[in-house]
Coordinates of C-alpha atoms in Angstrom, one line a residue:
Chain I
M603 CA 24.8 84.1 -63.2
I604 CA 25.4 82.9 -66.7
A605 CA 28.2 80.5 -65.5
N606 CA 25.8 79.1 -62.8
L607 CA 23.1 78.5 -65.3
E608 CA 25.5 76.7 -67.6
A609 CA 26.8 74.6 -64.8
A610 CA 23.2 73.7 -63.8
T611 CA 22.2 72.7 -67.4
L612 CA 25.4 70.7 -67.7
K613 CA 24.5 68.7 -64.6
A614 CA 22.4 65.6 -65.2
R615 CA 18.9 64.7 -64.0
L616 CA 18.6 62.3 -61.1
V617 CA 16.1 59.3 -60.7
A618 CA 15.7 59.2 -56.9
V619 CA 14.2 56.0 -55.5
D620 CA 13.1 55.0 -52.0
W621 CA 12.7 51.2 -52.2
G622 CA 11.2 50.1 -48.9
T623 CA 10.0 46.8 -47.5
S624 CA 6.3 47.3 -48.6
S625 CA 6.4 50.2 -51.0
L626 CA 8.4 51.7 -53.8
R627 CA 8.5 55.5 -54.5
G628 CA 10.5 57.2 -57.2
A629 CA 11.0 60.9 -58.4
L630 CA 12.6 62.4 -61.4
L631 CA 14.6 65.4 -60.3
D632 CA 16.2 68.0 -62.5
A633 CA 19.7 69.2 -61.9
D634 CA 18.6 71.5 -59.1
G635 CA 16.7 68.9 -57.3
K636 CA 13.3 70.1 -58.4
V637 CA 10.8 67.2 -58.6
L638 CA 9.6 66.8 -62.2
Q639 CA 7.6 63.6 -61.8
E640 CA 6.7 61.2 -59.0
Q641 CA 5.6 57.5 -58.8
T642 CA 4.5 55.3 -56.0
H643 CA 3.9 51.5 -56.3
P644 CA 3.0 48.7 -53.9
R645 CA 6.2 46.9 -55.0
G646 CA 8.3 46.8 -51.9
I647 CA 11.2 44.4 -51.7
L648 CA 9.1 41.7 -50.1
S649 CA 7.0 41.5 -53.4
V650 CA 10.2 41.1 -55.7
E651 CA 11.6 37.7 -56.5
P652 CA 15.4 37.3 -55.9
G653 CA 17.1 38.4 -59.1
G654 CA 14.0 40.3 -60.2
F655 CA 15.0 43.8 -59.1
A656 CA 16.5 45.0 -62.4
A657 CA 13.4 44.0 -64.3
V658 CA 11.0 45.8 -61.9
F659 CA 13.2 48.9 -62.0
D660 CA 13.2 48.9 -65.8
E661 CA 9.5 48.4 -66.0
L662 CA 8.7 51.3 -63.7
F663 CA 11.6 53.8 -64.1
G664 CA 13.4 52.7 -67.4
H665 CA 11.7 55.6 -69.3
W666 CA 13.2 58.1 -66.9
M667 CA 16.8 56.9 -67.6
G668 CA 16.8 57.6 -71.3
E669 CA 18.5 61.0 -71.2
S670 CA 22.3 60.8 -71.5
G671 CA 24.1 61.1 -68.1
T672 CA 21.0 60.5 -65.9
R673 CA 22.0 58.9 -62.7
C674 CA 19.9 56.8 -60.3
L675 CA 20.3 56.6 -56.5
I676 CA 18.3 54.1 -54.5
S677 CA 17.9 54.2 -50.8
G678 CA 16.0 51.9 -48.4
M679 CA 15.7 48.2 -48.0
A680 CA 16.8 47.6 -51.7
G681 CA 20.3 47.8 -50.1
S682 CA 19.6 45.1 -47.5
R683 CA 20.6 41.4 -47.7
Q684 CA 17.2 40.6 -49.0
G685 CA 17.3 43.5 -51.6
W686 CA 18.9 44.2 -55.0
V687 CA 22.4 44.3 -53.8
E688 CA 23.7 44.6 -50.2
A689 CA 25.2 48.0 -49.4
P690 CA 26.8 47.4 -46.0
Y691 CA 25.8 49.7 -43.1
C692 CA 27.8 52.9 -42.5
P693 CA 28.6 53.1 -38.8
C694 CA 27.8 56.2 -36.7
P695 CA 28.9 58.9 -36.4
A696 CA 28.2 59.4 -40.1
S697 CA 28.2 62.5 -42.3
L698 CA 26.7 63.0 -45.7
E699 CA 30.2 62.5 -47.1
D700 CA 30.7 59.2 -45.2
V701 CA 27.5 57.8 -46.6
R702 CA 28.3 59.0 -50.1
A703 CA 31.7 57.2 -49.9
R704 CA 30.0 53.9 -49.3
I705 CA 27.4 54.0 -52.1
V706 CA 27.5 50.7 -54.0
D707 CA 27.3 50.8 -57.8
Q708 CA 25.1 48.2 -59.5
G709 CA 25.2 48.8 -63.3
R710 CA 23.1 51.9 -64.1
V711 CA 22.0 52.4 -60.5
S712 CA 23.7 53.2 -57.3
I713 CA 22.6 51.9 -53.9
V714 CA 22.8 54.0 -50.7
P715 CA 23.9 52.2 -47.6
G716 CA 21.9 52.4 -44.3
L717 CA 23.5 53.4 -41.0
S718 CA 24.3 51.2 -38.0
D719 CA 24.8 52.1 -34.3
E720 CA 25.4 50.1 -31.2
H721 CA 24.4 50.6 -27.5
D722 CA 25.7 48.3 -24.7
G723 CA 26.3 45.4 -27.1
V724 CA 23.0 45.7 -28.9
P725 CA 23.2 46.9 -32.6
D726 CA 20.7 49.3 -34.2
V727 CA 20.0 49.9 -37.9
M728 CA 18.2 52.2 -40.3
R729 CA 17.9 52.1 -44.1
G730 CA 16.4 55.0 -45.9
E731 CA 15.8 57.4 -42.9
E732 CA 19.4 58.6 -43.1
V733 CA 18.6 60.0 -46.5
Q734 CA 15.6 61.8 -45.1
I735 CA 17.7 63.2 -42.3
F736 CA 20.4 64.6 -44.7
G737 CA 17.5 65.9 -46.8
A738 CA 16.0 67.7 -43.9
I739 CA 19.3 69.2 -43.0
A740 CA 19.6 70.5 -46.6
L741 CA 16.1 71.9 -46.7
T742 CA 16.1 73.6 -43.3
G743 CA 19.7 74.4 -42.6
I744 CA 19.3 72.8 -39.1
R745 CA 22.6 70.9 -38.5
D746 CA 22.2 70.2 -34.7
G747 CA 19.4 68.6 -32.7
L748 CA 17.1 65.6 -32.6
F749 CA 15.6 64.3 -35.8
V750 CA 12.5 62.0 -35.3
L751 CA 11.1 59.8 -38.1
P752 CA 7.8 58.2 -37.1
G753 CA 6.7 55.1 -38.9
T754 CA 6.4 51.3 -38.4
H755 CA 9.9 51.4 -36.8
N756 CA 10.5 55.0 -35.7
K757 CA 14.0 56.4 -35.6
W758 CA 15.3 59.0 -33.2
A759 CA 18.7 60.4 -34.4
Q760 CA 21.0 62.8 -32.7
V761 CA 22.6 65.2 -35.2
E762 CA 25.6 67.4 -34.5
D763 CA 27.1 69.7 -37.1
G764 CA 25.3 67.8 -39.9
R765 CA 26.6 64.4 -38.8
V766 CA 24.3 61.6 -37.4
M767 CA 26.1 60.9 -34.1
G768 CA 23.8 57.9 -33.1
F769 CA 20.2 56.8 -33.2
R770 CA 17.6 54.4 -31.7
T771 CA 14.7 52.6 -33.2
F772 CA 11.3 52.4 -31.5
M773 CA 8.7 49.8 -32.7
T774 CA 5.8 52.2 -31.9
G775 CA 4.0 51.8 -35.2
E776 CA 4.3 48.0 -35.2
F777 CA 3.1 47.8 -31.5
Y778 CA 0.1 49.9 -32.4
A779 CA -0.8 47.5 -35.3
L780 CA -0.3 44.4 -33.1
L781 CA -2.3 45.7 -30.1
S782 CA -5.1 47.2 -32.1
R783 CA -5.5 44.2 -34.4
H784 CA -4.2 41.0 -32.7
S785 CA -4.5 41.6 -28.9
I786 CA -7.4 41.4 -26.4
L787 CA -7.5 45.2 -26.8
S788 CA -8.8 44.8 -30.4
R789 CA -12.2 43.9 -28.9
T790 CA -12.7 47.3 -27.3
I791 CA -11.1 49.4 -30.0
D792 CA -12.5 50.9 -33.3
A793 CA -9.3 51.4 -35.1
D794 CA -11.0 53.1 -38.0
A795 CA -12.4 55.9 -35.9
P796 CA -11.1 59.5 -36.5
M797 CA -8.5 60.9 -34.1
D798 CA -9.9 62.1 -30.7
E799 CA -7.6 64.6 -29.3
A800 CA -8.7 64.5 -25.6
A801 CA -8.4 60.7 -25.5
F802 CA -5.0 60.8 -27.3
L803 CA -3.7 63.4 -24.8
Q804 CA -5.0 61.4 -21.8
G805 CA -3.0 58.4 -23.1
V806 CA 0.1 60.6 -23.5
R807 CA -0.3 61.8 -19.9
V808 CA -0.9 58.3 -18.6
A809 CA 2.3 57.0 -20.3
D810 CA 4.3 59.1 -17.9
N811 CA 3.0 57.5 -14.7
G812 CA 6.2 55.3 -14.3
H813 CA 4.3 52.0 -14.6
G814 CA 5.3 51.3 -18.3
L815 CA 3.6 50.2 -21.4
L816 CA 2.9 46.6 -20.3
H817 CA 0.6 48.0 -17.6
N818 CA -0.7 51.1 -19.3
A819 CA -1.8 49.3 -22.5
F820 CA -4.2 47.3 -20.3
G821 CA -6.1 50.6 -19.5
V822 CA -7.5 50.4 -23.0
R823 CA -9.4 47.2 -21.9
T824 CA -10.6 48.5 -18.6
L825 CA -11.6 51.9 -19.8
G826 CA -13.8 50.1 -22.3
L827 CA -15.1 47.5 -19.8
F828 CA -16.2 50.3 -17.5
E829 CA -17.6 52.3 -20.4
R830 CA -15.4 55.3 -19.6
R831 CA -14.3 55.7 -23.3
S832 CA -15.9 54.7 -26.6
P833 CA -14.2 52.2 -29.0
G834 CA -13.2 55.1 -31.2
E835 CA -11.7 57.1 -28.4
L836 CA -9.8 54.1 -27.1
A837 CA -7.9 53.8 -30.5
S838 CA -6.7 57.4 -29.9
Y839 CA -6.0 56.6 -26.2
L840 CA -3.8 53.6 -27.2
S841 CA -1.9 55.7 -29.8
G842 CA -1.3 58.3 -27.0
V843 CA -0.1 55.7 -24.6
L844 CA 2.4 54.4 -27.2
I845 CA 3.6 57.8 -28.4
G846 CA 3.8 59.0 -24.8
E847 CA 5.9 56.0 -23.9
E848 CA 8.3 56.8 -26.7
L849 CA 8.6 60.5 -25.7
R850 CA 9.1 59.5 -22.0
T851 CA 12.3 57.7 -22.7
L852 CA 13.8 60.4 -25.0
L853 CA 12.8 63.8 -23.9
P854 CA 14.6 63.9 -20.5
Q855 CA 17.8 64.4 -22.4
G856 CA 16.7 68.0 -23.1
H857 CA 17.2 68.7 -26.8
H858 CA 17.4 72.3 -28.2
S859 CA 15.9 71.4 -31.6
L860 CA 13.5 68.7 -32.7
T861 CA 12.6 68.0 -36.3
L862 CA 9.8 65.6 -37.3
I863 CA 10.0 63.9 -40.7
G864 CA 7.3 61.8 -42.2
A865 CA 3.7 61.5 -43.3
P866 CA 1.5 64.3 -42.0
Q867 CA -1.0 61.9 -40.3
L868 CA 1.9 60.6 -38.1
T869 CA 4.0 63.7 -37.6
S870 CA 0.8 65.6 -36.6
R871 CA 0.2 63.2 -33.7
Y872 CA 3.8 63.6 -32.5
A873 CA 3.6 67.4 -32.8
L874 CA 0.4 67.3 -30.7
A875 CA 2.0 65.1 -28.0
L876 CA 5.1 67.3 -27.9
G877 CA 3.0 70.5 -27.8
A878 CA 1.3 69.1 -24.7
L879 CA 4.7 68.8 -23.2
G880 CA 5.6 72.4 -24.2
I881 CA 8.0 71.3 -27.0
Q882 CA 7.9 72.9 -30.4
A883 CA 9.0 70.8 -33.4
N884 CA 9.8 71.6 -37.1
T885 CA 7.9 69.3 -39.4
L886 CA 8.9 68.0 -42.8
G887 CA 7.2 65.6 -45.3
A888 CA 8.3 63.1 -47.9
N889 CA 10.2 65.7 -49.9
A890 CA 13.0 65.2 -47.5
T891 CA 13.9 61.9 -49.2
W892 CA 14.3 63.6 -52.6
A893 CA 16.4 66.4 -51.1
G894 CA 18.6 63.8 -49.4
L895 CA 19.2 61.8 -52.6
H896 CA 19.9 65.0 -54.4
A897 CA 22.4 66.1 -51.8
L898 CA 24.1 62.6 -52.0
A899 CA 24.3 62.8 -55.8
A900 CA 26.0 66.1 -55.8
R901 CA 29.7 65.9 -56.6
Chain Z
M1272 CA -8.8 16.5 19.6
I1273 CA -11.9 14.4 19.4
A1274 CA -14.0 17.6 19.2
N1275 CA -11.9 18.8 16.3
L1276 CA -12.2 15.6 14.4
E1277 CA -16.0 15.7 14.8
A1278 CA -16.2 19.2 13.6
A1279 CA -14.2 18.3 10.5
T1280 CA -16.3 15.4 9.6
L1281 CA -19.5 17.3 10.1
K1282 CA -18.3 20.0 7.7
A1283 CA -19.2 19.3 4.0
R1284 CA -17.0 18.7 1.0
L1285 CA -16.4 21.5 -1.5
V1286 CA -16.3 21.5 -5.3
A1287 CA -13.7 24.2 -6.1
V1288 CA -13.8 25.5 -9.7
D1289 CA -11.5 27.9 -11.5
W1290 CA -13.4 28.8 -14.7
G1291 CA -11.2 30.9 -16.9
T1292 CA -11.3 32.4 -20.4
S1293 CA -9.7 29.4 -22.1
S1294 CA -9.7 26.6 -19.5
L1295 CA -11.7 25.1 -16.8
R1296 CA -10.1 23.4 -13.7
G1297 CA -12.0 21.8 -10.8
A1298 CA -11.0 20.0 -7.5
L1299 CA -13.0 18.0 -5.1
L1300 CA -11.9 19.0 -1.6
D1301 CA -12.6 17.4 1.7
A1302 CA -13.7 19.3 4.7
D1303 CA -10.1 20.2 5.6
G1304 CA -9.3 21.4 2.1
K1305 CA -7.4 18.4 1.1
V1306 CA -7.6 17.7 -2.7
L1307 CA -9.4 14.4 -3.3
Q1308 CA -9.7 14.6 -7.2
E1309 CA -8.9 17.2 -9.9
Q1310 CA -10.0 17.8 -13.5
T1311 CA -8.8 20.1 -16.2
H1312 CA -10.8 20.7 -19.4
P1313 CA -10.3 23.0 -22.4
R1314 CA -13.8 24.4 -21.7
G1315 CA -13.1 28.1 -20.9
I1316 CA -16.0 30.5 -21.0
L1317 CA -15.3 31.4 -24.6
S1318 CA -16.2 27.9 -25.6
V1319 CA -19.6 27.9 -23.7
E1320 CA -22.7 29.1 -25.4
P1321 CA -24.8 31.8 -23.5
G1322 CA -27.1 29.8 -21.2
G1323 CA -25.0 26.7 -21.5
F1324 CA -23.0 27.0 -18.3
A1325 CA -25.2 24.9 -16.1
A1326 CA -25.2 22.0 -18.6
V1327 CA -21.3 22.1 -18.9
F1328 CA -21.0 22.1 -15.1
D1329 CA -23.4 19.2 -14.7
E1330 CA -21.7 17.2 -17.4
L1331 CA -18.2 17.6 -15.9
F1332 CA -18.8 18.1 -12.1
G1333 CA -22.3 16.8 -11.4
H1334 CA -21.0 13.5 -10.0
W1335 CA -19.1 15.4 -7.3
M1336 CA -22.2 17.2 -6.1
G1337 CA -24.1 14.1 -5.0
E1338 CA -23.2 14.1 -1.3
S1339 CA -25.6 16.0 0.8
G1340 CA -24.4 19.4 1.8
T1341 CA -21.6 19.6 -0.8
R1342 CA -21.1 23.2 -1.8
C1343 CA -19.6 24.6 -5.0
L1344 CA -17.5 27.8 -5.3
I1345 CA -16.5 29.0 -8.8
S1346 CA -13.9 31.7 -9.3
G1347 CA -12.6 33.3 -12.6
M1348 CA -14.3 34.6 -15.7
A1349 CA -17.4 32.6 -15.1
G1350 CA -18.4 35.6 -12.9
S1351 CA -17.8 38.1 -15.7
R1352 CA -20.5 39.7 -17.9
Q1353 CA -19.7 37.0 -20.5
G1354 CA -19.8 34.2 -18.0
W1355 CA -22.5 32.2 -16.1
V1356 CA -23.8 35.0 -13.9
E1357 CA -22.1 38.3 -13.3
A1358 CA -20.6 38.8 -9.9
P1359 CA -19.8 42.5 -9.7
Y1360 CA -16.2 43.4 -8.8
C1361 CA -15.3 43.9 -5.1
P1362 CA -13.3 47.2 -4.9
C1363 CA -9.9 47.4 -3.2
P1364 CA -8.9 47.4 -0.5
A1365 CA -10.5 44.0 -0.1
S1366 CA -10.2 41.4 2.6
L1367 CA -11.2 37.8 2.4
E1368 CA -14.3 38.7 4.3
D1369 CA -15.2 41.5 1.8
V1370 CA -15.0 39.0 -1.1
R1371 CA -16.9 36.4 0.8
A1372 CA -19.7 38.9 1.5
R1373 CA -20.1 39.6 -2.3
I1374 CA -20.3 35.9 -3.4
V1375 CA -23.3 35.5 -5.7
D1376 CA -25.4 32.4 -5.4
Q1377 CA -26.7 30.8 -8.6
G1378 CA -28.7 27.7 -7.7
R1379 CA -26.4 24.9 -6.4
V1380 CA -23.3 26.9 -7.1
S1381 CA -21.8 30.2 -5.9
I1382 CA -19.8 32.6 -7.9
V1383 CA -16.8 34.5 -6.4
P1384 CA -16.5 38.1 -7.5
G1385 CA -13.2 39.6 -8.9
L1386 CA -11.5 42.7 -7.6
S1387 CA -11.3 46.2 -9.1
D1388 CA -8.9 49.0 -8.4
E1389 CA -8.4 52.4 -10.0
H1390 CA -5.3 54.6 -10.6
D1391 CA -5.6 58.1 -11.8
G1392 CA -8.9 57.5 -13.4
V1393 CA -8.0 54.2 -15.1
P1394 CA -9.7 51.1 -13.7
D1395 CA -7.9 47.8 -13.2
V1396 CA -9.6 44.3 -12.7
M1397 CA -8.8 40.7 -11.8
R1398 CA -11.0 37.7 -11.7
G1399 CA -9.6 34.4 -10.1
E1400 CA -6.2 35.7 -9.0
E1401 CA -7.8 37.2 -5.8
V1402 CA -8.6 33.6 -4.8
Q1403 CA -5.0 32.5 -5.4
I1404 CA -3.8 35.4 -3.3
F1405 CA -6.1 34.5 -0.4
G1406 CA -5.0 30.9 -0.9
A1407 CA -1.3 31.8 -0.7
I1408 CA -1.9 33.8 2.5
A1409 CA -3.7 30.8 4.0
L1410 CA -1.0 28.4 2.9
T1411 CA 2.2 30.5 3.8
G1412 CA 0.9 32.7 6.7
I1413 CA 2.5 35.7 4.8
R1414 CA 0.0 38.5 5.3
D1415 CA 2.1 41.5 4.1
G1416 CA 4.0 42.1 0.9
L1417 CA 3.9 41.9 -2.9
F1418 CA 2.0 39.0 -4.5
V1419 CA 2.9 38.4 -8.2
L1420 CA 0.8 36.2 -10.5
P1421 CA 2.5 35.7 -13.9
G1422 CA 0.2 34.7 -16.8
T1423 CA -1.2 36.2 -20.0
H1424 CA -2.2 39.3 -18.0
N1425 CA 0.0 39.4 -14.9
K1426 CA -1.2 40.8 -11.6
W1427 CA 1.0 42.5 -9.0
A1428 CA -0.9 42.9 -5.8
Q1429 CA 0.0 44.8 -2.6
V1430 CA -1.2 43.0 0.5
E1431 CA -1.3 44.4 4.0
D1432 CA -2.5 42.4 7.0
G1433 CA -4.2 39.9 4.7
R1434 CA -6.1 42.6 2.6
V1435 CA -5.4 43.3 -1.0
M1436 CA -4.8 47.0 -0.9
G1437 CA -4.4 47.5 -4.6
F1438 CA -3.0 45.9 -7.7
R1439 CA -1.9 46.5 -11.3
T1440 CA -2.1 44.3 -14.5
F1441 CA 0.8 43.8 -16.9
M1442 CA 0.1 42.3 -20.3
T1443 CA 3.6 40.6 -20.4
G1444 CA 2.4 37.2 -21.4
E1445 CA 0.2 38.6 -24.2
F1446 CA 3.0 40.8 -25.4
Y1447 CA 5.3 37.9 -25.6
A1448 CA 2.8 35.9 -27.7
L1449 CA 2.2 38.9 -30.0
L1450 CA 5.8 39.8 -30.5
S1451 CA 7.0 36.2 -31.0
R1452 CA 4.3 35.1 -33.3
H1453 CA 3.0 38.2 -35.2
S1454 CA 5.7 40.9 -35.3
I1455 CA 8.8 41.2 -37.4
L1456 CA 10.7 39.7 -34.5
S1457 CA 9.0 36.3 -35.2
R1458 CA 11.3 35.9 -38.2
T1459 CA 14.5 35.8 -36.0
I1460 CA 13.0 33.9 -33.1
D1461 CA 12.7 30.1 -32.5
A1462 CA 9.9 30.3 -29.9
D1463 CA 10.0 26.5 -29.3
A1464 CA 13.7 26.5 -28.2
P1465 CA 14.5 25.6 -24.6
M1466 CA 15.2 28.5 -22.2
D1467 CA 18.7 30.0 -22.5
E1468 CA 19.6 31.5 -19.1
A1469 CA 22.4 33.8 -20.3
A1470 CA 20.3 35.3 -23.1
F1471 CA 17.3 35.7 -20.8
L1472 CA 19.4 37.5 -18.2
Q1473 CA 21.0 39.8 -20.9
G1474 CA 17.3 40.7 -21.7
V1475 CA 16.6 41.5 -18.1
R1476 CA 19.6 43.7 -17.8
V1477 CA 19.0 45.6 -21.1
A1478 CA 15.4 46.2 -19.9
D1479 CA 16.8 48.5 -17.3
N1480 CA 18.6 50.9 -19.7
G1481 CA 16.0 53.6 -19.5
H1482 CA 15.0 53.4 -23.2
G1483 CA 11.9 51.3 -22.8
L1484 CA 10.2 48.3 -24.3
L1485 CA 9.4 50.0 -27.7
H1486 CA 13.2 50.4 -28.2
N1487 CA 14.5 47.3 -26.5
A1488 CA 12.3 44.9 -28.3
F1489 CA 13.9 45.9 -31.6
G1490 CA 17.2 44.5 -30.2
V1491 CA 15.8 41.0 -30.8
R1492 CA 15.8 41.9 -34.6
T1493 CA 19.3 43.5 -34.7
L1494 CA 21.0 40.8 -32.5
G1495 CA 19.6 38.3 -35.0
L1496 CA 20.5 40.4 -38.1
F1497 CA 24.1 40.7 -36.9
E1498 CA 24.2 37.0 -35.8
R1499 CA 25.1 37.8 -32.2
R1500 CA 22.4 35.5 -30.8
S1501 CA 20.8 32.3 -32.3
P1502 CA 17.0 32.2 -32.9
G1503 CA 16.6 30.0 -29.8
E1504 CA 18.5 32.4 -27.6
L1505 CA 16.6 35.4 -28.9
A1506 CA 13.3 33.8 -27.7
S1507 CA 14.8 33.8 -24.2
Y1508 CA 16.2 37.3 -24.7
L1509 CA 12.8 38.7 -25.6
S1510 CA 11.3 37.0 -22.6
G1511 CA 14.0 38.6 -20.4
V1512 CA 13.4 42.1 -22.0
L1513 CA 9.6 41.8 -21.2
I1514 CA 10.0 40.4 -17.6
G1515 CA 12.8 42.9 -17.0
E1516 CA 10.5 45.7 -18.1
E1517 CA 7.8 44.5 -15.7
L1518 CA 10.2 44.3 -12.8
R1519 CA 11.8 47.7 -13.6
T1520 CA 8.4 49.5 -13.0
L1521 CA 7.6 47.7 -9.7
L1522 CA 10.7 47.0 -7.8
P1523 CA 11.9 50.4 -7.0
Q1524 CA 9.1 50.5 -4.4
G1525 CA 11.2 48.2 -2.2
H1526 CA 9.0 45.4 -0.9
H1527 CA 10.1 43.3 2.0
S1528 CA 8.3 40.1 0.8
L1529 CA 7.6 38.9 -2.6
T1530 CA 5.4 35.8 -3.4
L1531 CA 5.1 34.3 -6.8
I1532 CA 2.0 32.2 -7.7
G1533 CA 1.5 30.3 -10.8
A1534 CA 2.7 27.6 -13.2
P1535 CA 6.4 26.6 -12.5
Q1536 CA 7.5 27.3 -16.1
L1537 CA 6.6 30.9 -15.6
T1538 CA 7.3 31.5 -11.9
S1539 CA 10.8 30.0 -12.4
R1540 CA 11.6 32.7 -15.0
Y1541 CA 10.5 35.4 -12.6
A1542 CA 12.5 33.9 -9.8
L1543 CA 15.5 33.8 -12.0
A1544 CA 15.2 37.5 -13.0
L1545 CA 14.5 38.5 -9.4
G1546 CA 17.5 36.4 -8.2
A1547 CA 19.7 38.4 -10.7
L1548 CA 18.5 41.5 -9.0
G1549 CA 19.3 40.1 -5.6
I1550 CA 15.7 39.5 -4.6
Q1551 CA 14.4 36.2 -3.1
A1552 CA 10.8 35.2 -3.7
N1553 CA 8.5 32.5 -2.3
T1554 CA 6.9 30.4 -4.9
L1555 CA 3.5 28.7 -5.0
G1556 CA 1.7 26.7 -7.6
A1557 CA -1.9 26.0 -8.6
N1558 CA -2.8 24.6 -5.2
A1559 CA -3.2 28.2 -4.1
T1560 CA -6.5 28.4 -6.0
W1561 CA -7.9 25.4 -4.0
A1562 CA -6.7 26.8 -0.7
G1563 CA -8.2 30.2 -1.5
L1564 CA -11.7 28.7 -2.4
H1565 CA -11.5 26.5 0.7
A1566 CA -10.8 29.6 2.8
L1567 CA -13.7 31.5 1.2
A1568 CA -16.1 28.6 1.8
A1569 CA -15.2 28.4 5.5
R1570 CA -18.0 29.8 7.7

């Protein structure tokens, strides 16, 4: 016990950063991975001038880097071609060790690479979600199954013995934003209304009718036109049609374990849709990112 | 022969008008349905103030109405709640005679109703396409099969013995506009590039991979990111993914006849995608509208 305590105190703190397209989150972790402090800023890579990443980092996280031996690991779009420094994609299948071996050092900070996959000549990519998956594995001990990360561009990853065997991206979040704000459907939708479970689940069921999203989305217009659903209900219905479409294409594969990782307002919708299909899911939040960066930093 | 000629000259001319959401087209037809003159104006119903329809009509078509006995039939969104006067939807199955019986007279002009259908509690609607279908039947003599009308909101109608038994709307055209202009895909697409057949047909093939549009659309981004396709090719690829998705959901039903009706730049893409799947289609253009209004006007 004394030896373990000494080892822990000898190990350094970690500044864990998730630098995405539109937002920037950071956490100061102690040697055991415990979160000491957290910050979130609207300073995604799109808001940073080329060559300006080091200055933004120093401004926001410099005070966390003072203690001798403190490391910093950055995941997400900061490692893309438009980011701080490019960390080339690690191809699937990819283990924690494979990703760790491709971390790119950039002065005081290190950039975690994303993952790539390919299906029938069409590539797929993720940046940041791989860290959440490895974090979820570390937190739950689940080393096999489907890991689902809802967001603007959702990721569905197949994990075997702790390795990401492959994955697919679904533009569900972006389609919802496009359809509810920019399409003809925006006229019949109240996108700010609270979630309506019955309308959401009707959308999930309709999505499985075999006629596809291009047809089923139009139901949002006609249900409004015939006054069968209110504008608030139609926002939930559209969300159900989109999430149901996503589940339709993936669930026939029959997975024995399904882990949802993400913001509760999104994962709760997926859990509801899955529950209606008789499928239980484990759910994890943002702490998966910090656990993943902590696991990657371990030597 | 002489009797026939006399009957024809005794019949009156017809002012045939297709008044849509964003455009207004009209044709002056002789008693046999021959087009004497045509006009197109950017004066769709969205550009007309409430109560202003009669004035717009008089301004543009008044000079065609001078001859005694000239009738005017108007199809399209002019018969919607936001149009000149509401012509309630005619429910499917609907024959030419069913639609004719529900024409609404409004002074010197008559408004053709649209069609409605319903699938599992979700309504569907069309306004104007039903006239094109009846026109295509009149022009080709095809009274059974699938009639496909590409556009912003595509219609697929099942016709038996000249009656529209049912139909479904697909938002394919609107999805293309949304994705190519407003989504992350707009950054890797040159939407103004000429059609690239190989890229288009790759998109059509990919659409049939069982993973759905939400996933397959993301390939437009990754194929650009990995420089596998140029921005111009990716516009055609996205078009192929969308049209392929539409065909995927409808073709398994196995139709013995397929008729495409619409603008050549759209119907040619559908014909190309169908050809790749080994399916021949008949193709008709805008004249189907005038033939349909002529058929409806016949007593």
